[in-house]
C-alpha cells in the first residue's frame, strides 16, 4: 500500500529545482494525484489561494528569496490554510525545530521536519508515520454520520442484516446465506458496512452491534428454518471480539433463548485477524467448534496464512477472497492463488466457498475446479430477510448454475 495515499493534493515550495524534482518523484511514487510546485513563498500563496480546499499538504523550504519560511508560515495561517505541513531545509536542526514550534503556535499541523539532503529514508520517516496517524483517523474523517446518529440507529434496530445466498455448485441449491449488515438511512446516503463496522470497532461499539445483528439473524432464521430446516446462516465476527473468552457463552445463551441449533449457524473471521496467534482467540474458536458451529476463514489469500496457520485453528470452511475469484479467468496470479487455496483446504479437510462470482465464466471455472459453494452478484445479490424467504419458498431454493444465469 502506498505510504501517503491519503494525500490527494500536495504543494511543494522550494527555490531549488533539484529539490522540487526529488520531492515530485517521491510523491508521484506514492500515487498522490495532484502535485503543484512554487519557486518562492509568494508564488506558493497565489497557488494556494486558488486551491485552498483541495491542497492537503504543503512541503516547504525555509530559505527562499523575497520571503523566508517563517514569514510564509504566518501568511499561510492568514490565508486560512490549516492542514498538513512539512518543513524541508538545510538550516541547522535547531533552527528547523524552532520554526516548526512557531508554526505549531500559528495553529499549523506540522507533520515533520527534514534536514537536507533529502533521502528516501528521511521522507519515508515523516510520511509513513503520518500515514499511521491518518489511517487511525480515516473512518472518523470520512464518515457522513455522527456518533449520536450511529448509536441511535443501532439501538433503534435500523442497522439490519441482509442475506446473500450461498449456492451448492453441484445442485444449484441455496444452502444458506451470509448475513451482511445494512444501514438503509432515510433521506441520507446509505453507509457501506466497511465504514460503519470499522467505526463501531474503533469506538468500542462492535460487540453491541454484532449482538444486535445476531439477535435479528436468529429471529429471521426462525422463519427461514420453517421453510427449509437445512439452511445455515453465516455471521461475520470482528477480530476485535475474538479474544473475549466470554463470547462462546454469550452466543450459546442467545441461541438457547431463541431456540436455534448451532448446526444452523456458522461464523466468519477474516484471515488477517487470526494471523497473530492469540491463546484467547484460539480458545474462543475451539469452543465454538466444539459447540457445533462451523467457523470459516474469510477473505482467504489477502493475508499470509499458510498450512501452519490453518493447522493452528480449527476452521471448517475456507472462503477464497473475491479479489482472486473475480480475476480467476483473466489473471494467472489469481488462478494460481485459487488453485493453491483449494489444495490447502483439501489437505485440511475444509469446505471451500468462492465469493465474488460475478459472471458466468467465473461460475463455470469455479464449478470445474471442484469448489463446493459460491456466493456472488451473478448468482444472487444480498437481499432482505423477506426476499430470501421468498427465494426459498417460491423459487424452491434453486439457482441455475449450469449455464448463463444472472441475478435480478
Ligand atoms: P465479507 O464478509 O467478505 O462479505 C462479502 C462482501 O462481498 C459483501 O460486501 C458482499 O456484498 C460482497 N460481494 C459478494 N459477492 C460479490 C460480487 O460478486 N461482486 C462484488 N463486487 N461484491 C460482492 P458488503 O456487504 O459491502 O460487506 C463488506 C464487508 O463488511 C464484509 O466482507 C465484512 O467484512 C464486513 N461486514 C459486513 N457485515 C458485517 C457484520 O455484520 N459484522 C462484521 N464484523 N463485518 C461485517
Ligand atoms: Mg464474510
Ligand atoms: Mg469475504
Coordinates of C-alpha atoms and ligand atoms in Angstrom, one line a residue:
X1 CA 0.0 0.0 0.0
X2 CA 1.2 3.5 -0.8
X3 CA 2.6 5.3 2.3
X4 CA 0.9 8.6 1.7
X5 CA -2.1 7.8 -0.4
X6 CA -4.3 9.8 1.9
X7 CA -2.9 13.0 0.4
X8 CA -4.6 14.0 -2.7
X9 CA -3.1 17.3 -3.5
X10 CA 0.4 18.5 -2.5
X11 CA 2.1 21.9 -2.9
X12 CA 5.9 21.9 -2.9
X13 CA 7.7 25.2 -2.2
X14 CA 11.4 25.5 -2.9
X15 CA 13.6 27.8 -5.0
X16 CA 15.9 24.9 -5.9
X17 CA 14.6 23.0 -8.9
X18 CA 16.5 19.9 -7.9
X19 CA 14.8 19.6 -4.6
X20 CA 11.4 20.1 -6.3
X21 CA 12.3 17.3 -8.8
X22 CA 13.3 14.9 -5.9
X23 CA 10.1 15.7 -4.0
X24 CA 7.9 15.4 -7.1
X25 CA 9.4 12.0 -7.9
X26 CA 8.8 10.8 -4.4
X27 CA 5.1 11.9 -4.3
X28 CA 4.5 10.5 -7.8
X29 CA 5.8 7.2 -6.5
X30 CA 3.2 7.5 -3.7
X31 CA 0.3 8.0 -6.1
X32 CA -0.5 11.5 -5.0
X33 CA -3.0 12.7 -7.6
X34 CA -2.1 16.4 -7.8
X35 CA 1.4 17.8 -7.3
X36 CA 1.9 21.5 -7.6
X37 CA 5.1 23.5 -7.1
X38 CA 6.2 27.1 -6.5
X39 CA 9.7 28.6 -6.6
X40 CA 9.0 31.1 -3.8
X41 CA 6.6 31.9 -1.0
X42 CA 4.6 34.5 -2.8
X43 CA 4.0 32.2 -5.8
X44 CA 3.0 29.5 -3.3
X45 CA 0.5 31.8 -1.6
X46 CA -1.1 32.7 -5.0
X47 CA -1.4 29.0 -5.9
X48 CA -2.7 28.1 -2.5
X49 CA -5.3 30.8 -2.6
X50 CA -6.7 29.2 -5.8
X51 CA -6.7 25.6 -4.4
X52 CA -7.3 26.2 -0.7
X53 CA -10.0 23.5 -0.5
X54 CA -8.1 20.8 -2.3
X55 CA -4.5 21.1 -1.1
X56 CA -3.9 18.9 1.9
X57 CA -0.2 19.0 2.3
X58 CA 2.4 21.8 1.9
X59 CA 6.1 20.9 1.9
X60 CA 8.3 24.0 2.2
X61 CA 11.9 25.1 2.3
X62 CA 12.7 27.8 4.9
X63 CA 15.3 29.9 3.0
X64 CA 13.7 31.4 -0.1
X65 CA 14.2 34.7 -2.0
X66 CA 11.8 37.6 -1.1
X67 CA 10.0 35.9 1.8
X68 CA 11.6 33.5 4.2
X69 CA 9.8 30.4 5.6
X70 CA 8.9 31.9 8.9
X71 CA 7.0 34.8 7.2
X72 CA 5.5 32.3 4.8
X73 CA 4.0 30.3 7.7
X74 CA 2.4 33.3 9.1
X75 CA 0.8 34.2 5.7
X76 CA -0.4 30.6 5.3
X77 CA -2.3 31.0 8.5
X78 CA -3.8 34.3 7.4
X79 CA -4.9 32.8 4.2
X80 CA -6.8 30.2 6.1
X81 CA -4.7 27.1 5.4
X82 CA -4.8 24.9 8.4
X83 CA -3.9 21.5 7.1
X84 CA -0.7 19.5 6.9
X85 CA 2.7 21.0 6.5
X86 CA 6.2 19.6 6.4
X87 CA 9.5 21.6 6.5
X88 CA 12.5 20.7 4.4
X89 CA 15.6 22.8 4.9
X90 CA 19.4 22.7 5.0
X91 CA 19.5 25.0 8.1
X92 CA 20.6 23.6 11.4
X93 CA 18.3 21.2 13.2
X94 CA 17.8 23.8 15.9
X95 CA 16.5 26.4 13.6
X96 CA 14.3 24.0 11.8
X97 CA 12.8 22.7 15.1
X98 CA 12.4 26.2 16.3
X99 CA 10.5 27.2 13.2
X100 CA 8.3 24.1 13.5
X101 CA 7.4 25.1 17.0
X102 CA 6.5 28.6 15.8
X103 CA 4.3 27.1 13.1
X104 CA 2.5 25.0 15.6
X105 CA 1.9 28.1 17.6
X106 CA 0.3 29.6 14.5
X107 CA -2.0 26.5 14.6
X108 CA -0.5 24.7 11.6
X109 CA -0.3 21.0 11.7
X110 CA 3.4 20.3 11.3
X111 CA 3.8 16.6 10.5
X112 CA 7.6 16.6 10.3
X113 CA 10.8 18.4 9.5
X114 CA 13.5 17.0 7.2
X115 CA 17.1 18.3 7.1
X116 CA 18.5 18.4 3.6
X117 CA 20.0 16.5 1.8
X118 CA 16.8 14.7 1.0
X119 CA 16.8 10.9 1.1
X120 CA 14.1 8.4 0.5
X121 CA 14.6 7.2 4.1
X122 CA 14.1 10.7 5.6
X123 CA 11.0 11.3 3.5
X124 CA 9.5 7.9 4.5
X125 CA 10.2 8.6 8.2
X126 CA 8.0 11.7 8.0
X127 CA 5.3 10.5 5.7
X128 CA 5.0 6.8 6.7
X129 CA 4.5 8.0 10.3
X130 CA 1.8 10.3 9.1
X131 CA 0.0 7.5 7.3
X132 CA -0.3 5.5 10.5
X133 CA -1.9 8.5 12.1
X134 CA -4.2 9.2 9.1
X135 CA -5.3 5.6 8.8
X136 CA -6.2 5.5 12.5
X137 CA -8.4 8.5 12.0
X138 CA -9.7 7.8 8.5
X139 CA -13.1 6.4 9.2
X140 CA -13.8 9.2 11.6
X141 CA -12.8 11.7 9.0
X142 CA -14.7 10.1 6.0
X143 CA -17.9 9.2 7.8
X144 CA -21.0 11.0 6.9
X145 CA -22.7 10.4 10.3
X146 CA -22.3 11.4 13.9
X147 CA -21.8 9.2 16.9
X148 CA -25.3 10.1 18.1
X149 CA -26.8 9.1 14.7
X150 CA -24.9 5.9 14.6
X151 CA -25.7 4.8 18.2
X152 CA -29.4 5.9 17.7
X153 CA -29.8 3.9 14.5
X154 CA -28.1 0.9 16.0
X155 CA -30.3 0.9 19.1
X156 CA -33.5 1.6 17.1
X157 CA -32.8 -1.5 15.1
X158 CA -32.2 0.4 11.9
X159 CA -29.0 -1.5 11.2
X160 CA -30.2 -4.8 9.9
X161 CA -28.9 -8.0 8.4
X162 CA -29.4 -8.6 4.7
X163 CA -28.7 -12.1 3.3
X164 CA -26.5 -13.1 0.3
X165 CA -27.4 -16.7 -0.7
X166 CA -24.7 -19.4 -0.7
X167 CA -25.2 -21.8 -3.5
X168 CA -24.2 -25.5 -3.7
X169 CA -22.4 -25.7 -7.0
X170 CA -23.4 -29.3 -7.9
X171 CA -27.1 -28.9 -7.3
X172 CA -27.7 -25.2 -7.6
X173 CA -29.5 -25.4 -4.3
X174 CA -29.4 -22.4 -1.9
X175 CA -27.8 -24.0 1.2
X176 CA -27.7 -20.8 3.3
X177 CA -26.7 -17.2 3.3
X178 CA -24.1 -14.8 4.6
X179 CA -25.7 -12.1 6.9
X180 CA -24.3 -8.7 5.9
X181 CA -25.0 -5.6 7.9
X182 CA -27.0 -2.8 6.2
X183 CA -27.9 0.7 7.3
X184 CA -30.5 2.0 4.9
X185 CA -30.8 5.6 6.0
X186 CA -33.9 7.6 5.3
X187 CA -33.1 10.9 3.5
X188 CA -29.3 10.2 3.6
X189 CA -26.8 8.2 1.6
X190 CA -26.5 4.6 2.9
X191 CA -23.2 3.9 4.5
X192 CA -21.1 0.9 3.5
X193 CA -20.7 -1.7 6.2
X194 CA -17.0 -1.4 5.7
X195 CA -17.2 2.2 7.0
X196 CA -19.7 1.7 9.9
X197 CA -18.2 -1.7 11.1
X198 CA -14.8 0.0 11.2
X199 CA -16.3 2.9 13.0
X200 CA -18.0 0.6 15.6
X201 CA -14.7 -1.2 16.1
X202 CA -12.8 2.0 16.7
X203 CA -15.4 3.4 19.0
X204 CA -16.0 0.4 21.3
X205 CA -19.4 -0.5 19.9
X206 CA -18.7 -3.6 17.8
X207 CA -19.8 -6.1 20.4
X208 CA -23.1 -4.3 20.9
X209 CA -23.7 -4.0 17.1
X210 CA -22.7 -7.7 16.5
X211 CA -25.0 -9.0 19.2
X212 CA -27.9 -6.8 18.0
X213 CA -27.4 -8.1 14.4
X214 CA -27.0 -11.6 15.7
X215 CA -30.3 -11.4 17.5
X216 CA -32.0 -10.2 14.3
X217 CA -30.4 -13.0 12.4
X218 CA -31.7 -15.6 14.9
X219 CA -35.2 -14.1 14.6
X220 CA -35.1 -14.2 10.8
X221 CA -33.6 -17.7 10.9
X222 CA -36.6 -19.0 12.8
X223 CA -38.8 -18.1 9.8
X224 CA -36.3 -19.3 7.3
X225 CA -36.0 -22.7 9.0
X226 CA -39.8 -23.1 8.9
X227 CA -39.4 -23.1 5.1
X228 CA -36.2 -25.1 5.0
X229 CA -34.7 -26.7 8.1
X230 CA -31.4 -27.3 6.4
X231 CA -30.4 -23.6 6.0
X232 CA -27.3 -22.3 7.6
X233 CA -26.6 -18.6 8.1
X234 CA -23.1 -17.2 8.3
X235 CA -22.4 -14.4 10.7
X236 CA -19.3 -12.2 10.5
X237 CA -17.3 -11.7 13.7
X238 CA -15.0 -8.8 14.1
X239 CA -11.4 -9.7 15.0
X240 CA -11.7 -7.3 17.9
X241 CA -14.2 -9.6 19.6
X242 CA -12.3 -12.8 19.2
X243 CA -10.1 -12.6 22.3
X244 CA -13.1 -12.2 24.6
X245 CA -13.3 -15.6 26.2
X246 CA -16.9 -15.0 27.3
X247 CA -18.0 -14.9 23.6
X248 CA -19.0 -18.6 23.3
X249 CA -21.2 -18.5 26.4
X250 CA -22.9 -15.3 25.3
X251 CA -23.6 -16.8 21.9
X252 CA -24.8 -20.1 23.4
X253 CA -27.2 -18.2 25.7
X254 CA -28.8 -16.3 22.8
X255 CA -29.1 -19.5 20.7
X256 CA -30.9 -21.2 23.6
X257 CA -33.2 -18.2 24.2
X258 CA -34.3 -18.2 20.5
X259 CA -34.2 -22.0 20.2
X260 CA -31.8 -22.4 17.3
X261 CA -29.2 -25.2 17.0
X262 CA -25.5 -24.4 16.2
X263 CA -25.8 -26.6 13.1
X264 CA -27.8 -23.7 11.5
X265 CA -25.2 -21.0 12.2
X266 CA -21.6 -20.5 11.0
X267 CA -19.2 -17.8 11.9
X268 CA -16.7 -16.0 9.6
X269 CA -13.5 -14.5 10.8
X270 CA -11.1 -12.7 8.5
X271 CA -7.7 -14.2 7.6
X272 CA -5.9 -11.2 8.9
X273 CA -7.5 -11.4 12.3
X274 CA -6.1 -14.8 13.1
X275 CA -2.5 -14.4 11.9
X276 CA -1.3 -13.1 15.3
X277 CA -1.6 -16.3 17.4
X278 CA -3.5 -15.5 20.5
X279 CA -4.5 -18.1 23.0
X280 CA -7.8 -16.5 23.9
X281 CA -8.8 -16.4 20.2
X282 CA -7.8 -20.0 19.9
X283 CA -9.9 -20.9 22.9
X284 CA -12.9 -19.0 21.6
X285 CA -12.7 -20.6 18.1
X286 CA -12.2 -24.1 19.6
X287 CA -15.2 -23.7 21.9
X288 CA -17.4 -22.5 19.1
X289 CA -16.4 -25.6 17.0
X290 CA -16.9 -27.9 20.0
X291 CA -20.4 -26.4 20.4
X292 CA -21.1 -27.4 16.8
X293 CA -20.7 -24.2 14.9
X294 CA -18.9 -24.1 11.6
X295 CA -16.1 -21.5 11.6
X296 CA -14.9 -20.1 8.3
X297 CA -11.7 -18.2 7.5
X298 CA -12.9 -15.2 5.5
X299 CA -11.1 -13.3 2.7
X300 CA -8.5 -16.1 2.4
X301 CA -5.5 -15.1 0.3
X302 CA -5.3 -11.5 1.4
X303 CA -3.2 -12.2 4.5
X304 CA -0.3 -14.6 4.7
X305 CA -1.9 -17.6 6.3
X306 CA -0.3 -20.9 5.4
X307 CA -0.8 -24.5 6.2
X308 CA 0.7 -23.9 9.6
X309 CA -1.8 -21.2 10.4
X310 CA -4.6 -23.4 9.3
X311 CA -3.4 -26.2 11.4
X312 CA -3.4 -24.0 14.5
X313 CA -7.0 -23.1 14.2
X314 CA -9.9 -25.4 13.9
X315 CA -11.6 -24.0 10.8
X316 CA -14.2 -25.9 8.9
X317 CA -14.5 -23.7 5.9
X318 CA -12.2 -21.6 3.7
X319 CA -13.7 -18.6 1.8
X320 CA -11.4 -17.5 -1.0
X321 CA -11.3 -13.8 -1.2
X322 CA -13.3 -12.2 -4.0
X323 CA -10.3 -10.2 -5.4
X324 CA -8.9 -13.6 -6.6
X325 CA -12.2 -15.1 -7.7
X326 CA -13.1 -12.0 -9.8
X327 CA -9.9 -12.3 -11.8
X328 CA -9.6 -16.1 -11.9
X329 CA -10.3 -16.4 -15.6
X330 CA -8.1 -13.5 -16.6
X331 CA -5.1 -13.3 -14.3
X332 CA -2.5 -16.0 -13.8
X333 CA -1.7 -14.9 -10.2
X334 CA -5.3 -15.1 -9.2
X335 CA -5.9 -18.5 -10.7
X336 CA -2.7 -19.8 -9.1
X337 CA -3.8 -18.4 -5.7
X338 CA -7.2 -20.1 -6.1
X339 CA -5.5 -23.4 -7.1
X340 CA -3.2 -23.3 -4.0
X341 CA -6.1 -22.4 -1.7
X342 CA -8.1 -25.4 -3.0
X343 CA -5.2 -27.7 -2.4
X344 CA -4.6 -26.3 1.1
X345 CA -8.3 -26.7 2.0
X346 CA -8.4 -30.3 0.7
X347 CA -5.4 -31.1 2.8
X348 CA -7.1 -29.7 5.9
X349 CA -10.4 -31.2 5.1
X350 CA -12.1 -27.9 4.9
X351 CA -15.1 -26.9 2.7
X352 CA -14.3 -24.2 0.1
X353 CA -16.5 -21.2 -0.7
X354 CA -15.8 -18.9 -3.6
X355 CA -17.0 -15.3 -3.1
X356 CA -17.3 -12.7 -5.8
X357 CA -18.6 -14.9 -8.6
X358 CA -19.8 -12.1 -10.8
X359 CA -20.1 -13.6 -14.3
X360 CA -20.8 -17.0 -16.0
X361 CA -17.2 -17.6 -17.0
X362 CA -16.1 -17.4 -13.4
X363 CA -19.0 -19.5 -12.3
X364 CA -18.1 -22.3 -14.7
X365 CA -14.4 -22.1 -13.8
X366 CA -15.2 -22.3 -10.1
X367 CA -17.6 -25.3 -10.7
X368 CA -15.0 -27.1 -12.8
X369 CA -12.3 -26.6 -10.1
X370 CA -14.4 -28.6 -7.6
X371 CA -15.2 -25.7 -5.2
X372 CA -18.3 -26.7 -3.3
X373 CA -20.1 -23.5 -2.7
X374 CA -20.2 -20.0 -4.1
X375 CA -21.6 -16.5 -3.5
X376 CA -21.6 -13.7 -5.9
X377 CA -23.7 -11.0 -7.7
X378 CA -24.1 -13.3 -10.7
X379 CA -25.8 -15.9 -8.6
X380 CA -27.7 -13.6 -6.1
X381 CA -27.1 -10.3 -4.5
X382 CA -27.6 -9.6 -0.8
X383 CA -31.3 -9.3 -0.1
X384 CA -33.8 -8.6 2.7
X385 CA -34.9 -11.5 5.0
X386 CA -38.3 -11.4 3.3
X387 CA -36.8 -11.7 -0.2
X388 CA -34.5 -14.5 1.0
X389 CA -37.5 -16.4 2.4
X390 CA -39.4 -15.8 -0.8
X391 CA -36.5 -17.2 -2.8
X392 CA -36.6 -20.4 -0.7
X393 CA -40.4 -20.8 -0.9
X394 CA -41.4 -19.6 -4.3
X395 CA -38.1 -20.2 -6.1
X396 CA -37.8 -23.6 -4.4
X397 CA -34.3 -22.5 -3.2
X398 CA -32.7 -23.3 -6.6
X399 CA -30.5 -21.2 -8.8
X400 CA -29.4 -22.2 -12.3
X401 CA -25.7 -22.8 -12.2
X402 CA -25.4 -24.8 -15.4
X403 CA -25.4 -22.1 -17.9
X404 CA -25.5 -18.3 -18.2
X405 CA -27.7 -17.0 -15.4
X406 CA -27.8 -13.7 -13.6
X407 CA -29.1 -12.1 -10.5
X408 CA -32.1 -9.8 -10.7
Ligands
LIG1 P1 -17.2 -10.1 3.6 O1 -17.5 -10.7 4.9 O2 -16.1 -10.6 2.8 O3 -18.5 -10.1 2.7 C1 -18.6 -10.2 1.3 C2 -18.7 -8.9 0.7 O4 -18.6 -9.1 -0.7 C3 -20.1 -8.2 0.9 O5 -19.9 -6.8 0.8 C4 -20.9 -8.7 -0.4 O6 -21.9 -7.8 -0.7 C5 -19.8 -8.5 -1.4 N1 -20.0 -9.4 -2.6 C6 -20.5 -10.6 -2.7 N2 -20.5 -11.0 -4.0 C7 -20.0 -10.0 -4.7 C8 -19.7 -9.9 -6.1 O7 -20.0 -10.7 -7.0 N3 -19.2 -8.7 -6.5 C9 -18.9 -7.7 -5.6 N4 -18.3 -6.6 -6.1 N5 -19.1 -7.8 -4.3 C10 -19.6 -9.0 -3.9 P2 -20.5 -5.9 1.9 O8 -21.9 -6.3 2.3 O9 -20.3 -4.5 1.4 O10 -19.6 -6.1 3.2 C11 -18.2 -5.8 3.2 C12 -17.5 -6.3 4.4 O11 -18.0 -5.7 5.6 C13 -17.7 -7.8 4.6 O12 -16.9 -8.5 3.8 C14 -17.4 -7.9 6.1 O13 -16.0 -7.9 6.3 C15 -17.9 -6.6 6.6 N6 -19.2 -6.8 7.2 C16 -20.5 -6.8 6.7 N7 -21.4 -7.0 7.6 C17 -20.8 -7.3 8.8 C18 -21.2 -7.7 10.1 O14 -22.4 -7.8 10.4 N8 -20.2 -7.8 11.0 C19 -18.9 -7.7 10.7 N9 -18.0 -7.9 11.7 N10 -18.4 -7.4 9.5 C20 -19.4 -7.2 8.5
LIG2 MG1 -17.8 -12.6 5.4
LIG3 MG1 -15.1 -12.1 2.4

